[in-house]
Amino acid sequence: MSLITASNMSLSHGGKIVLRNVDLTIERGEIVTIVGPNGSGKSTLLRGLIGALRPSTGLITRKKDLKIGYVPQKLEINAALPLTVRRFLDLPNRVTQANAIAALQTAGVADHADAQMANLSGGQFQRVLLARALLIKPDVLILDEATQGLDQPGSAAFYRQIEAVRQDLNCAVIMVSHDLHVVMAASDRVLCLNGHICCQGAPDIV
């Protein structure tokens, strides 16, 4: 069974239809990247897929008890607040030491458990956000332009880590990205949006 299936789905925002007639399946173990210009409906599609936005028309079905991990573009943390990486993973709910270390290891930052969040580099910070998303061992991992602000080597290293996560958890990965060179290397499938799905397929075809 597919993890997520959308059939003739339309999504609205502020009373206006943003995406029309979306037919889409998300399968376990695949990396899908969503690309498109600003205002094309990328974030709206993510919200529809995870259930934060109900379809205006059409249907969306999700596998029973589907677990979704989410890595945002950025997260503002008060630099004056003394907050270690390990303590951050306890927010809002405490996690066991074993689970925290396992998530940090999978995200590639196990040696930063005692570091202050305010002292992390951009790449380290995003990996900690990734670790937090991995605590639930998600079926679907969603990254909303998670490498924005990172340089090209930092972005490439982050996406290599995502590939390792996919291999480790056998989860589906859905990414919104403007890094087209990374898309070509990191994705199994690319969706091009502009108010609807203009095209989709393997990166070398799209």
mmCIF file of N, CA and C in Angstrom, residues 68-113:
data_model
loop_
_atom_site.group_PDB
_atom_site.id
_atom_site.type_symbol
_atom_site.label_atom_id
_atom_site.label_comp_id
_atom_site.label_asym_id
_atom_site.label_seq_id
_atom_site.Cartn_x
_atom_site.Cartn_y
_atom_site.Cartn_z
ATOM 1 N N ILE A 68 4.917 11.003 10.472
ATOM 2 C CA ILE A 68 5.528 12.008 9.609
ATOM 3 C C ILE A 68 6.510 12.844 10.416
ATOM 4 N N GLY A 69 7.760 12.906 9.946
ATOM 5 C CA GLY A 69 8.770 13.779 10.532
ATOM 6 C C GLY A 69 8.946 15.004 9.652
ATOM 7 N N TYR A 70 9.155 16.176 10.269
ATOM 8 C CA TYR A 70 9.194 17.438 9.520
ATOM 9 C C TYR A 70 10.436 18.237 9.898
ATOM 10 N N VAL A 71 11.180 18.671 8.883
ATOM 11 C CA VAL A 71 12.352 19.534 9.090
ATOM 12 C C VAL A 71 12.052 20.875 8.426
ATOM 13 N N PRO A 72 11.912 21.960 9.206
ATOM 14 C CA PRO A 72 11.538 23.258 8.633
ATOM 15 C C PRO A 72 12.711 23.951 7.954
ATOM 16 N N GLN A 73 12.388 25.061 7.246
ATOM 17 C CA GLN A 73 13.432 25.887 6.637
ATOM 18 C C GLN A 73 14.394 26.387 7.697
ATOM 19 N N LYS A 74 13.826 26.892 8.776
ATOM 20 C CA LYS A 74 14.650 27.439 9.853
ATOM 21 C C LYS A 74 13.826 27.453 11.129
ATOM 22 N N LEU A 75 14.510 27.625 12.232
ATOM 23 C CA LEU A 75 13.856 27.710 13.527
ATOM 24 C C LEU A 75 14.605 28.754 14.341
ATOM 25 N N GLU A 76 13.888 29.751 14.812
ATOM 26 C CA GLU A 76 14.519 30.817 15.588
ATOM 27 C C GLU A 76 14.631 30.384 17.046
ATOM 28 N N ILE A 77 15.853 30.438 17.570
ATOM 29 C CA ILE A 77 16.100 30.137 18.979
ATOM 30 C C ILE A 77 16.859 31.309 19.582
ATOM 31 N N ASN A 78 16.399 31.788 20.716
ATOM 32 C CA ASN A 78 17.047 32.907 21.398
ATOM 33 C C ASN A 78 18.479 32.522 21.757
ATOM 34 N N ALA A 79 19.451 33.263 21.197
ATOM 35 C CA ALA A 79 20.860 32.931 21.407
ATOM 36 C C ALA A 79 21.271 33.080 22.864
ATOM 37 N N ALA A 80 20.509 33.871 23.628
ATOM 38 C CA ALA A 80 20.844 34.072 25.040
ATOM 39 C C ALA A 80 20.326 32.938 25.918
ATOM 40 N N LEU A 81 19.525 32.060 25.332
ATOM 41 C CA LEU A 81 18.935 30.963 26.100
ATOM 42 C C LEU A 81 19.914 29.795 26.183
ATOM 43 N N PRO A 82 20.306 29.387 27.394
ATOM 44 C CA PRO A 82 21.212 28.231 27.512
ATOM 45 C C PRO A 82 20.455 26.941 27.206
ATOM 46 N N LEU A 83 20.716 26.387 26.031
ATOM 47 C CA LEU A 83 19.971 25.211 25.590
ATOM 48 C C LEU A 83 20.914 24.289 24.837
ATOM 49 N N THR A 84 21.178 23.127 25.415
ATOM 50 C CA THR A 84 22.041 22.167 24.730
ATOM 51 C C THR A 84 21.236 21.385 23.695
ATOM 52 N N VAL A 85 21.951 20.750 22.793
ATOM 53 C CA VAL A 85 21.313 19.916 21.779
ATOM 54 C C VAL A 85 20.477 18.825 22.441
ATOM 55 N N ARG A 86 21.046 18.185 23.442
ATOM 56 C CA ARG A 86 20.333 17.094 24.116
ATOM 57 C C ARG A 86 19.052 17.596 24.776
ATOM 58 N N ARG A 87 19.125 18.770 25.406
ATOM 59 C CA ARG A 87 17.930 19.344 26.046
ATOM 60 C C ARG A 87 16.894 19.740 24.992
ATOM 61 N N PHE A 88 17.360 20.242 23.859
ATOM 62 C CA PHE A 88 16.458 20.632 22.772
ATOM 63 C C PHE A 88 15.622 19.439 22.305
ATOM 64 N N LEU A 89 16.233 18.265 22.259
ATOM 65 C CA LEU A 89 15.504 17.074 21.819
ATOM 66 C C LEU A 89 14.419 16.660 22.810
ATOM 67 N N ASP A 90 14.500 17.170 24.043
ATOM 68 C CA ASP A 90 13.477 16.865 25.047
ATOM 69 C C ASP A 90 12.256 17.780 24.940
ATOM 70 N N LEU A 91 12.291 18.738 24.025
ATOM 71 C CA LEU A 91 11.182 19.675 23.876
ATOM 72 C C LEU A 91 10.302 19.261 22.700
ATOM 73 N N PRO A 92 9.003 19.182 22.856
ATOM 74 C CA PRO A 92 8.232 19.445 24.078
ATOM 75 C C PRO A 92 8.098 18.227 24.991
ATOM 76 N N ASN A 93 8.518 17.050 24.534
ATOM 77 C CA ASN A 93 8.359 15.836 25.343
ATOM 78 C C ASN A 93 9.710 15.163 25.547
ATOM 79 N N ARG A 94 9.943 14.707 26.768
ATOM 80 C CA ARG A 94 11.215 14.065 27.079
ATOM 81 C C ARG A 94 11.383 12.776 26.277
ATOM 82 N N VAL A 95 12.621 12.528 25.863
ATOM 83 C CA VAL A 95 12.937 11.288 25.152
ATOM 84 C C VAL A 95 14.050 10.577 25.915
ATOM 85 N N THR A 96 14.147 9.276 25.731
ATOM 86 C CA THR A 96 15.185 8.530 26.428
ATOM 87 C C THR A 96 16.556 8.890 25.863
ATOM 88 N N GLN A 97 17.575 8.706 26.674
ATOM 89 C CA GLN A 97 18.938 8.976 26.224
ATOM 90 C C GLN A 97 19.289 8.115 25.014
ATOM 91 N N ALA A 98 18.870 6.858 25.040
ATOM 92 C CA ALA A 98 19.184 5.954 23.931
ATOM 93 C C ALA A 98 18.549 6.435 22.631
ATOM 94 N N ASN A 99 17.285 6.861 22.699
ATOM 95 C CA ASN A 99 16.605 7.339 21.494
ATOM 96 C C ASN A 99 17.219 8.634 20.985
ATOM 97 N N ALA A 100 17.583 9.519 21.914
ATOM 98 C CA ALA A 100 18.196 10.788 21.515
ATOM 99 C C ALA A 100 19.527 10.555 20.817
ATOM 100 N N ILE A 101 20.372 9.718 21.391
ATOM 101 C CA ILE A 101 21.689 9.455 20.796
ATOM 102 C C ILE A 101 21.542 8.744 19.461
ATOM 103 N N ALA A 102 20.585 7.817 19.366
ATOM 104 C CA ALA A 102 20.363 7.114 18.099
ATOM 105 C C ALA A 102 19.957 8.093 17.002
ATOM 106 N N ALA A 103 19.065 9.040 17.325
ATOM 107 C CA ALA A 103 18.627 10.030 16.334
ATOM 108 C C ALA A 103 19.781 10.940 15.933
ATOM 109 N N LEU A 104 20.592 11.359 16.901
ATOM 110 C CA LEU A 104 21.744 12.213 16.599
ATOM 111 C C LEU A 104 22.761 11.469 15.743
ATOM 112 N N GLN A 105 22.949 10.183 16.016
ATOM 113 C CA GLN A 105 23.875 9.388 15.199
ATOM 114 C C GLN A 105 23.380 9.276 13.762
ATOM 115 N N THR A 106 22.088 9.006 13.600
ATOM 116 C CA THR A 106 21.529 8.880 12.254
ATOM 117 C C THR A 106 21.643 10.195 11.491
ATOM 118 N N ALA A 107 21.514 11.312 12.207
ATOM 119 C CA ALA A 107 21.605 12.632 11.580
ATOM 120 C C ALA A 107 23.048 13.110 11.423
ATOM 121 N N GLY A 108 24.001 12.363 11.987
ATOM 122 C CA GLY A 108 25.409 12.718 11.813
ATOM 123 C C GLY A 108 25.945 13.750 12.777
ATOM 124 N N VAL A 109 25.298 13.922 13.940
ATOM 125 C CA VAL A 109 25.763 14.923 14.913
ATOM 126 C C VAL A 109 25.816 14.359 16.333
ATOM 127 N N ALA A 110 26.137 13.086 16.466
ATOM 128 C CA ALA A 110 26.160 12.464 17.793
ATOM 129 C C ALA A 110 27.182 13.112 18.716
ATOM 130 N N ASP A 111 28.259 13.677 18.139
ATOM 131 C CA ASP A 111 29.299 14.282 18.974
ATOM 132 C C ASP A 111 28.954 15.703 19.410
ATOM 133 N N HIS A 112 27.746 16.181 19.089
ATOM 134 C CA HIS A 112 27.336 17.533 19.474
ATOM 135 C C HIS A 112 26.220 17.525 20.516
ATOM 136 N N ALA A 113 25.987 16.409 21.169
ATOM 137 C CA ALA A 113 24.866 16.305 22.111
ATOM 138 C C ALA A 113 24.944 17.338 23.227
#
